[in-house]
PDB file of C-alpha atoms in Angstrom:
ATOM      1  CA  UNK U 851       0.000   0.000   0.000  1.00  0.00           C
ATOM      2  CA  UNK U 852       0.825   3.688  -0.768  1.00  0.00           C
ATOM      3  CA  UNK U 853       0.579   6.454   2.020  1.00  0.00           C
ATOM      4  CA  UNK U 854       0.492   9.963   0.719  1.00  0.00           C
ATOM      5  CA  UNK U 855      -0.010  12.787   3.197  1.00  0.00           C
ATOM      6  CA  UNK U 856      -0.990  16.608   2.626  1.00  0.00           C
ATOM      7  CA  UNK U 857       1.344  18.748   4.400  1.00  0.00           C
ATOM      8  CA  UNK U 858      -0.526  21.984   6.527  1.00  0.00           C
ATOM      9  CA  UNK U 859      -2.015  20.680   9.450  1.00  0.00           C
ATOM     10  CA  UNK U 860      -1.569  17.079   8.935  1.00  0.00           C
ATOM     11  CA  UNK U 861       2.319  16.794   8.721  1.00  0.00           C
ATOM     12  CA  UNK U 862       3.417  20.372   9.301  1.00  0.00           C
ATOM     13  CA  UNK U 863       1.642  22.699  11.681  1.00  0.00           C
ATOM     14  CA  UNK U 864       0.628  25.700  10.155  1.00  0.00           C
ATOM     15  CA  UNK U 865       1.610  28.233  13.618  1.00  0.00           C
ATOM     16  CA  UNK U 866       4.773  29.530  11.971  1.00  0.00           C
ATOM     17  CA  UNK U 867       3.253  30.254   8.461  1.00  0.00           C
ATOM     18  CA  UNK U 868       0.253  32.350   9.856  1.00  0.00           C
ATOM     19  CA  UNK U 869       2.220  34.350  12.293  1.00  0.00           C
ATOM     20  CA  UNK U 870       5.048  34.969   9.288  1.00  0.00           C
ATOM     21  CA  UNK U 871       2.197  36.252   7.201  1.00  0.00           C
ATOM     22  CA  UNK U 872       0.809  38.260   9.958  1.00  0.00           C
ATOM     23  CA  UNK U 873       4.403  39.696  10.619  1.00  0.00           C
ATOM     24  CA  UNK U 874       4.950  40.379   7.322  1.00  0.00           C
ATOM     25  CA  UNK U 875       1.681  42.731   6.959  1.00  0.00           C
ATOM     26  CA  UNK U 876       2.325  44.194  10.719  1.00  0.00           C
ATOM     27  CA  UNK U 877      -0.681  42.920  12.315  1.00  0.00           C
ATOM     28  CA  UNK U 878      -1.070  40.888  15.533  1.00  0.00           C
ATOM     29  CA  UNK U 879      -0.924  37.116  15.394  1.00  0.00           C
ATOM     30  CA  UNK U 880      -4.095  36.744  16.807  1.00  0.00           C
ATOM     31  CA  UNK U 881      -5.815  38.614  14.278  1.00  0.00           C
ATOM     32  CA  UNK U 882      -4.795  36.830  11.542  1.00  0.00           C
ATOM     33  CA  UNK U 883      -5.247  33.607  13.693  1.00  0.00           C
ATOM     34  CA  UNK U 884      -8.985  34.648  14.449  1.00  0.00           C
ATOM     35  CA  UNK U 885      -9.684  35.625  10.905  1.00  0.00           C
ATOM     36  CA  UNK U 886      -8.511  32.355   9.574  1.00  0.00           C
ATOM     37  CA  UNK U 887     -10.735  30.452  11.885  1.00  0.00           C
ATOM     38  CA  UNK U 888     -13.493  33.012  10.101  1.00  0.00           C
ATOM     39  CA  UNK U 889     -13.166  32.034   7.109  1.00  0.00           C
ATOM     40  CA  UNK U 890     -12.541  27.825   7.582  1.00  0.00           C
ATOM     41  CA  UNK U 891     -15.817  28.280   9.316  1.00  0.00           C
ATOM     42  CA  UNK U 892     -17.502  29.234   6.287  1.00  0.00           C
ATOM     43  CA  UNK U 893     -15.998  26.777   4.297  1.00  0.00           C
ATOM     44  CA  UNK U 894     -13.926  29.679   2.690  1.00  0.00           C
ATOM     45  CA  UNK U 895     -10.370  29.275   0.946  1.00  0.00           C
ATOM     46  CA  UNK U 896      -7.604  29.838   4.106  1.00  0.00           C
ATOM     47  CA  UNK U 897      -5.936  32.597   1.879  1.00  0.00           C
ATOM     48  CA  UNK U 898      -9.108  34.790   1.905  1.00  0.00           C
ATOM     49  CA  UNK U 899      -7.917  35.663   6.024  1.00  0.00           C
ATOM     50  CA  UNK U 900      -5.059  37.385   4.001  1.00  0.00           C
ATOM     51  CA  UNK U 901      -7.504  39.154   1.707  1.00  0.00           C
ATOM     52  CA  UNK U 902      -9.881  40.625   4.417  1.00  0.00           C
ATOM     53  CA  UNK U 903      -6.612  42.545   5.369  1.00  0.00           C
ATOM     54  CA  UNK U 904      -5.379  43.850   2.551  1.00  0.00           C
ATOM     55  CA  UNK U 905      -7.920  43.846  -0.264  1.00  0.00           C
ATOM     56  CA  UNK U 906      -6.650  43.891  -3.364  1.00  0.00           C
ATOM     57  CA  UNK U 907      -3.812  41.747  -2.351  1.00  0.00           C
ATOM     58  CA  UNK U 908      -1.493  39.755  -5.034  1.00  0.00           C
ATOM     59  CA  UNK U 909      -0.197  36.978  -3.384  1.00  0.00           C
ATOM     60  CA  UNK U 910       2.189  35.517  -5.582  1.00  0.00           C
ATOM     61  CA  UNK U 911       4.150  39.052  -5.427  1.00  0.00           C
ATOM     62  CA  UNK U 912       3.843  38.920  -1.782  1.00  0.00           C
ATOM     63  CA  UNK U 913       5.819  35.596  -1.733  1.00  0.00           C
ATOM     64  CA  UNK U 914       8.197  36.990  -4.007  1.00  0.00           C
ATOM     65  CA  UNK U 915       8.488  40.056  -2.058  1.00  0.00           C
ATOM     66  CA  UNK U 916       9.179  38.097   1.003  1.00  0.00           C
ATOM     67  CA  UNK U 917      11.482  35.346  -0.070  1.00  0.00           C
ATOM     68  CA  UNK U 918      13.532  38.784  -1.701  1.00  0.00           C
ATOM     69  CA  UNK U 919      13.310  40.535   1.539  1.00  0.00           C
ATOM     70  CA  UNK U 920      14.631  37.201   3.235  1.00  0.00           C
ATOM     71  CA  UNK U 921      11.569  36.569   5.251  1.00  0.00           C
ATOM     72  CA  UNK U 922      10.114  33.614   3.072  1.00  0.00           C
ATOM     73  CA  UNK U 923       9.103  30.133   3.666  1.00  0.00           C
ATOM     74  CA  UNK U 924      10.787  27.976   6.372  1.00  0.00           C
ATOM     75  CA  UNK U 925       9.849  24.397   7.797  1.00  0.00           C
ATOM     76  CA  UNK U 926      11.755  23.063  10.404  1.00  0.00           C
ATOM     77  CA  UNK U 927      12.263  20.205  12.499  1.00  0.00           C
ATOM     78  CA  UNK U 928       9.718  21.956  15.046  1.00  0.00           C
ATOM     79  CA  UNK U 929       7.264  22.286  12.713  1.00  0.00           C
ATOM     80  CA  UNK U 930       6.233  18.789  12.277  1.00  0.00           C
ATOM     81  CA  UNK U 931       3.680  17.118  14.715  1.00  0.00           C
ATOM     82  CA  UNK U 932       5.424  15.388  16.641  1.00  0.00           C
ATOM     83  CA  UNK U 933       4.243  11.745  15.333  1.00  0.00           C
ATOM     84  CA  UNK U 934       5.015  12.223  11.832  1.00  0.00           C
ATOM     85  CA  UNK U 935       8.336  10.772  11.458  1.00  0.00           C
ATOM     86  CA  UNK U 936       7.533   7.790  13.806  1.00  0.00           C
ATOM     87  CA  UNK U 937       4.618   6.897  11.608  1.00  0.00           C
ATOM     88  CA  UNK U 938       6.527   7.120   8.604  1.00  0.00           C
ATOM     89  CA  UNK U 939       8.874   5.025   9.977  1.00  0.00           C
ATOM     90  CA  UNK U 940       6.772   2.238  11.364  1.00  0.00           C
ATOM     91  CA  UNK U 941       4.499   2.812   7.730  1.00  0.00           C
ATOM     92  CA  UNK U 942       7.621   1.744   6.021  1.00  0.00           C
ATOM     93  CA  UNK U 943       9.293  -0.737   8.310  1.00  0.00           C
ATOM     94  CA  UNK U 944       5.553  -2.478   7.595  1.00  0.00           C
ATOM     95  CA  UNK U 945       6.345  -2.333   3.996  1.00  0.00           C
ATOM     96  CA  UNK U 946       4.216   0.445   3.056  1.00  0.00           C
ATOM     97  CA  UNK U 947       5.586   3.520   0.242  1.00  0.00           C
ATOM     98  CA  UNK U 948       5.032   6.901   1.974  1.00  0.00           C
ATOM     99  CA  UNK U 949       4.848  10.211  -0.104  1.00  0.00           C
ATOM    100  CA  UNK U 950       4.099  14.246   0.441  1.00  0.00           C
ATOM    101  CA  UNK U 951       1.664  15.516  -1.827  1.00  0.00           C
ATOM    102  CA  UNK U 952       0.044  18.371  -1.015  1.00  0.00           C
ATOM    103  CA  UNK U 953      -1.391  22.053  -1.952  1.00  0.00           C
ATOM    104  CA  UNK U 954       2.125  23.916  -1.088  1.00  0.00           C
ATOM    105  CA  UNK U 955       4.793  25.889  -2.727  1.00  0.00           C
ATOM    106  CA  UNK U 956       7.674  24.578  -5.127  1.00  0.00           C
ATOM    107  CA  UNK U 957       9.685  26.035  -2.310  1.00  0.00           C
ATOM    108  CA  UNK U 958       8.140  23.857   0.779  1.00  0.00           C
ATOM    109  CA  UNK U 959       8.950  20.941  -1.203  1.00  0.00           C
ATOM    110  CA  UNK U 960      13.199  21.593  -1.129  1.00  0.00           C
ATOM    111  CA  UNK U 961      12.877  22.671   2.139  1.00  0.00           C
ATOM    112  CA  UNK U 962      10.537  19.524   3.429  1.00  0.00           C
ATOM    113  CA  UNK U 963      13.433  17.392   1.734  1.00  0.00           C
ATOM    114  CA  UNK U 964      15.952  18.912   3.354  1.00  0.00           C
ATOM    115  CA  UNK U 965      14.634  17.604   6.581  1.00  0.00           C
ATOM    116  CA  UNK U 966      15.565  14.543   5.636  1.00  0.00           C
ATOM    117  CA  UNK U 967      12.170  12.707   6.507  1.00  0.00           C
ATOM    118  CA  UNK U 968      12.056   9.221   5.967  1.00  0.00           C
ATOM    119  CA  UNK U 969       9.597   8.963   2.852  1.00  0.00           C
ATOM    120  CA  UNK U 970       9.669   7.845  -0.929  1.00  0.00           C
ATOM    121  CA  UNK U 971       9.016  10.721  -2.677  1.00  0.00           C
ATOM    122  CA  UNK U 972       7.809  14.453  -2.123  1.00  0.00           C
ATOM    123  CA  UNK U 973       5.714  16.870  -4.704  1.00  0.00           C
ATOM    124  CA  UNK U 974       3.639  19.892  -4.075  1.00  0.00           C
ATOM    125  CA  UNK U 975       0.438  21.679  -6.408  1.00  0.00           C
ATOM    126  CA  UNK U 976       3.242  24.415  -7.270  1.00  0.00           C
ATOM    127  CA  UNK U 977       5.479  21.911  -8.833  1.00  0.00           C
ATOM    128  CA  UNK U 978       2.195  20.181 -10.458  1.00  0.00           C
ATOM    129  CA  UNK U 979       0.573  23.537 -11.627  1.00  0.00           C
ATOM    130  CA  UNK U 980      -2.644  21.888 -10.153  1.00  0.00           C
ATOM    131  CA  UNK U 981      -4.209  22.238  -6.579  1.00  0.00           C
ATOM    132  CA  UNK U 982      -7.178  19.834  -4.367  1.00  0.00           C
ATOM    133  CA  UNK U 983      -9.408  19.773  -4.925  1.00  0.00           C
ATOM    134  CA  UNK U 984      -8.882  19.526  -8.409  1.00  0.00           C
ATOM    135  CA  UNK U 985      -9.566  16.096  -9.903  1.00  0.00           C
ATOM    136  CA  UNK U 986      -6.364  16.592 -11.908  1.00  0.00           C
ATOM    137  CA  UNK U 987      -3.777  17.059  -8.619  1.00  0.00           C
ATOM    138  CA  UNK U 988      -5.461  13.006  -7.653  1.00  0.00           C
ATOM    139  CA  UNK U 989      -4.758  12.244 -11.628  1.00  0.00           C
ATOM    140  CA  UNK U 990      -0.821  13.084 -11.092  1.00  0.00           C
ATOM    141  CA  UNK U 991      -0.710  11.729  -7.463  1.00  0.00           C
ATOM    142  CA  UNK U 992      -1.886   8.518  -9.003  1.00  0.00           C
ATOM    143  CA  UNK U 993       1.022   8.861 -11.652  1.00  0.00           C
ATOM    144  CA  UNK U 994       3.708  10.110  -8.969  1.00  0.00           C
ATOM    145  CA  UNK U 995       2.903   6.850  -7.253  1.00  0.00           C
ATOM    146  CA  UNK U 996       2.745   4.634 -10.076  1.00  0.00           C
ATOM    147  CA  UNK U 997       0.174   2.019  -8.260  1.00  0.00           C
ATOM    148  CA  UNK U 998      -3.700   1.664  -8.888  1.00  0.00           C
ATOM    149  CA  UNK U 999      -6.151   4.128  -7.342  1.00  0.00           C
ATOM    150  CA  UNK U1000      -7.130   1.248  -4.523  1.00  0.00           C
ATOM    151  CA  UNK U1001      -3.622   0.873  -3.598  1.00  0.00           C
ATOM    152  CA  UNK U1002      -2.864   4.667  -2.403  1.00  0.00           C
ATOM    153  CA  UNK U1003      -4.194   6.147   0.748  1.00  0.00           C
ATOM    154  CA  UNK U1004      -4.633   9.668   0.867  1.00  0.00           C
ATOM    155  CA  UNK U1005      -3.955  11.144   4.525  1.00  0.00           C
ATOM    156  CA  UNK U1006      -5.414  14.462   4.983  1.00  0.00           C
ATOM    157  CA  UNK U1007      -7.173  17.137   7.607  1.00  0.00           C
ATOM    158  CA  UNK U1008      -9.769  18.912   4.909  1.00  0.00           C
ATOM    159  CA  UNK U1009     -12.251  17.067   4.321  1.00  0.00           C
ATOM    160  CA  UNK U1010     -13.711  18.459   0.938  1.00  0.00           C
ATOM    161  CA  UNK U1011      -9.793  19.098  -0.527  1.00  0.00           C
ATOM    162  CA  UNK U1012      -8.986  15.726   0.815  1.00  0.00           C
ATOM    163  CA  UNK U1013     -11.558  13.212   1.758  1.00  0.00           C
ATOM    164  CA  UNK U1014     -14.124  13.955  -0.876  1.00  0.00           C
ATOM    165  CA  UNK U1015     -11.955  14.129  -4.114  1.00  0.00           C
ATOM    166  CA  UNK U1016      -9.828  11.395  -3.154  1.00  0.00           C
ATOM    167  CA  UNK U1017     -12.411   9.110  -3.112  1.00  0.00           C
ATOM    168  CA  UNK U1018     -13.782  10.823  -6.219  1.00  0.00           C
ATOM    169  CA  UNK U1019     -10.657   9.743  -8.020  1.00  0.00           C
ATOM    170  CA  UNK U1020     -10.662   6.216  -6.757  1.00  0.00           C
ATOM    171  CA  UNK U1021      -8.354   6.199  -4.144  1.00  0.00           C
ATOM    172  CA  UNK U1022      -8.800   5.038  -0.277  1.00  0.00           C
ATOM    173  CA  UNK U1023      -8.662   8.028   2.520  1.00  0.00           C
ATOM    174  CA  UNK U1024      -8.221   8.918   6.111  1.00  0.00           C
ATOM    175  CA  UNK U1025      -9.178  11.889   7.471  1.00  0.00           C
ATOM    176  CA  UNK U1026      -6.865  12.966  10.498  1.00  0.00           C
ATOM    177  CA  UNK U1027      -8.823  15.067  13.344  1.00  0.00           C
ATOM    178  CA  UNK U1028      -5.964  18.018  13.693  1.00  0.00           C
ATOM    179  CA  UNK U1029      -6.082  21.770  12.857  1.00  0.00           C
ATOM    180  CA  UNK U1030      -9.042  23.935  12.121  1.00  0.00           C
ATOM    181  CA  UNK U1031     -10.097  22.296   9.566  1.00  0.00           C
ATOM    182  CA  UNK U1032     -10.005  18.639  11.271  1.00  0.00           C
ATOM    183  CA  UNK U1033     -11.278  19.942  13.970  1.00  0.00           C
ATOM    184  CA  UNK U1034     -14.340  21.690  12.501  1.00  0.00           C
ATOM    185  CA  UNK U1035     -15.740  19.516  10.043  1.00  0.00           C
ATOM    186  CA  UNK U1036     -14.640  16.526  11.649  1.00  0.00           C
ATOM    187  CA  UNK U1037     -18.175  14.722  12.477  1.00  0.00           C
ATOM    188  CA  UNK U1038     -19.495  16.026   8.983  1.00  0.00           C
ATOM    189  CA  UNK U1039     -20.462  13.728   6.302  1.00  0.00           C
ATOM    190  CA  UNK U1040     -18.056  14.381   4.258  1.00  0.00           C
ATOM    191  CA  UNK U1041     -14.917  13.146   6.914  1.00  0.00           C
ATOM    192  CA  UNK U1042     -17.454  10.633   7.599  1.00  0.00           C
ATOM    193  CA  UNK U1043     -16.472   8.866   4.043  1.00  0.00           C
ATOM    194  CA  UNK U1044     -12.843   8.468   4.548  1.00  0.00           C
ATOM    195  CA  UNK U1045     -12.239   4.507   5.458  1.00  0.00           C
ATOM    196  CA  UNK U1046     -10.186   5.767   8.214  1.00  0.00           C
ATOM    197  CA  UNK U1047     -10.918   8.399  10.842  1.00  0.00           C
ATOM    198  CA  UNK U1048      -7.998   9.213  13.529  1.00  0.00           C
ATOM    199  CA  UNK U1049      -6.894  11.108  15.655  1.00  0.00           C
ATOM    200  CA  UNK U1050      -2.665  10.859  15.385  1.00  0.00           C
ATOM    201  CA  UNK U1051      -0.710   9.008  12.452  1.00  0.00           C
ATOM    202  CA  UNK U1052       0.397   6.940  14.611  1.00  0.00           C
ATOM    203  CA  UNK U1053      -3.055   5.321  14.785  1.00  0.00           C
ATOM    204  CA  UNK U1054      -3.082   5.328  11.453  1.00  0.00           C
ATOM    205  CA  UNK U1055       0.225   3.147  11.138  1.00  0.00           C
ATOM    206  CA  UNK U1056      -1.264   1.026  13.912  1.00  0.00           C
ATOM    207  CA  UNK U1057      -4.240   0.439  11.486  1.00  0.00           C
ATOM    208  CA  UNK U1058      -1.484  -0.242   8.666  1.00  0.00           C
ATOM    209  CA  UNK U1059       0.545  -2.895  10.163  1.00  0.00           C
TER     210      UNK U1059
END
C-alpha cells in the first residue's frame, strides 16, 4: 500500500506560516489567527484571512516580495507534529511507500526534503501547476505513485480538498482530526467517508501494520 499525506495541518503545523504572514503585513498574530478560523468556518479558501486585510492583495508578489526581503518560507524540524516521522517510519518498516503531496509551494517541497524525513518521494500543487481539490492534482498523485487508485491512501485534515476528491478519483482516505479544519468539520459527512478516521498518524500506522 501507498501512504500519501498533505502537508498543513496534517504533517506540518501551520503556527509559523500564519504568524510569518501576519508579521509580514504588521498585524497581531491573533488577528490573523482569528480571521482564519473566520473564514474555515464558512468553508472559505484559508488565503481569503489574508484578503480581508489587505484587499486587493497579489499573493504571488507577496511571496516573491518576502522570499527577496529574506523573510520567506521555512519548515523546520519543530514544525512537524510530533508523530510524523515515527509513523513514517513504522508505515515503512511495515512495507508500506510513503509520499508528500500536497497544496504547497515549489519552495516547501526543497525545504521539506531537506529535513531529511524518511519517505519515498515528495511533490507539491506548485510543482504540479494543479491544486485539491482539483480532480487533476489526484490524476498526477496517481502517476507520482505509479500504483492503482485502490492501492494509495490519501492522509489528509480537509475534508472536501482531501476526503471527498480522493475518493472521487478512486483512491482510499483517512481523514486525520488536527487543525481547524479537522477539527471543525470533523463529524461532517463528508470526513465521515474516509475509510479511516484518527486522531494521530500513529493510529493510522497502527491500522497499517
Amino acid at each position: 500500500m501507498i501512504y500519501a499525506f498533505d502537508v498543513g495541518e496534517t504533517i506540518l503545523r501551520d503556527d509559523r506560516y500564519w504568524a510569518s504572514w501576519a508579521d509580514w503585513l504588521d498585524v497581531p498574530r491573533h488577528t490573523l489567527s482569528a480571521l482564519v478560523g473566520a473564514v474555515v468556518a464558512l468553508g472559505r479558501d484559508n488565503a481569503d484571512a489574508v484578503r480581508l486585510l489587505r484587499p486587493g492583495i497579489n499573493l504571488d508578489a507577496e511571496y516573491a516580495a518576502r522570499e527577496a526581503a529574506g523573510r520567506g518560507e521555512r519548515i523546520e524540524e519543530d514544525d512537524l507534529y510530533p508523530d510524523v516521522r515515527q509513523a513514517f517510519t513504522v508505515l515503512r518498516a511495515a512495507g508500506h511507500r510513503v509520499l508528500i503531496a500536497g497544496n504547497q509551494t515549489a519552495r516547501v517541497a526543497e525545504l521539506l526534503d531537506a529535513l531529511g524525513l524518511p519517505v519515498d518521494g515528495i511533490a507539491t500543487s506548485g510543482q504540479w501547476g494543479v491544486a485539491k481539490p482539483d480532480p487533476a492534482f489526484f490524476a498526477r498523485l496517481i502517476e507520482f505513485a505509479g500504483a492503482p487508485p485502490d492501492q494509495i491512501v490519501y492522509v489528509g485534515d480537509h475534508p472536501s480538498n482531501d476526503v471527498t476528491p480522493a475518493k472521487a478519483a478512486g483512491l482510499r482516505a483517512a481523514h486525520v482530526r488536527r487543525g481547524p479544519w479537522g477539527h471543525l468539520w470533523a463529524d461532517g459527512r463528508e470526513a465521515a467517508a474516509a475509510d479511516w478516521r484518527v486522531n494521530s498518524l500513529i493510529e493510522l500506522a497502527g491500522f497499517a501494520g
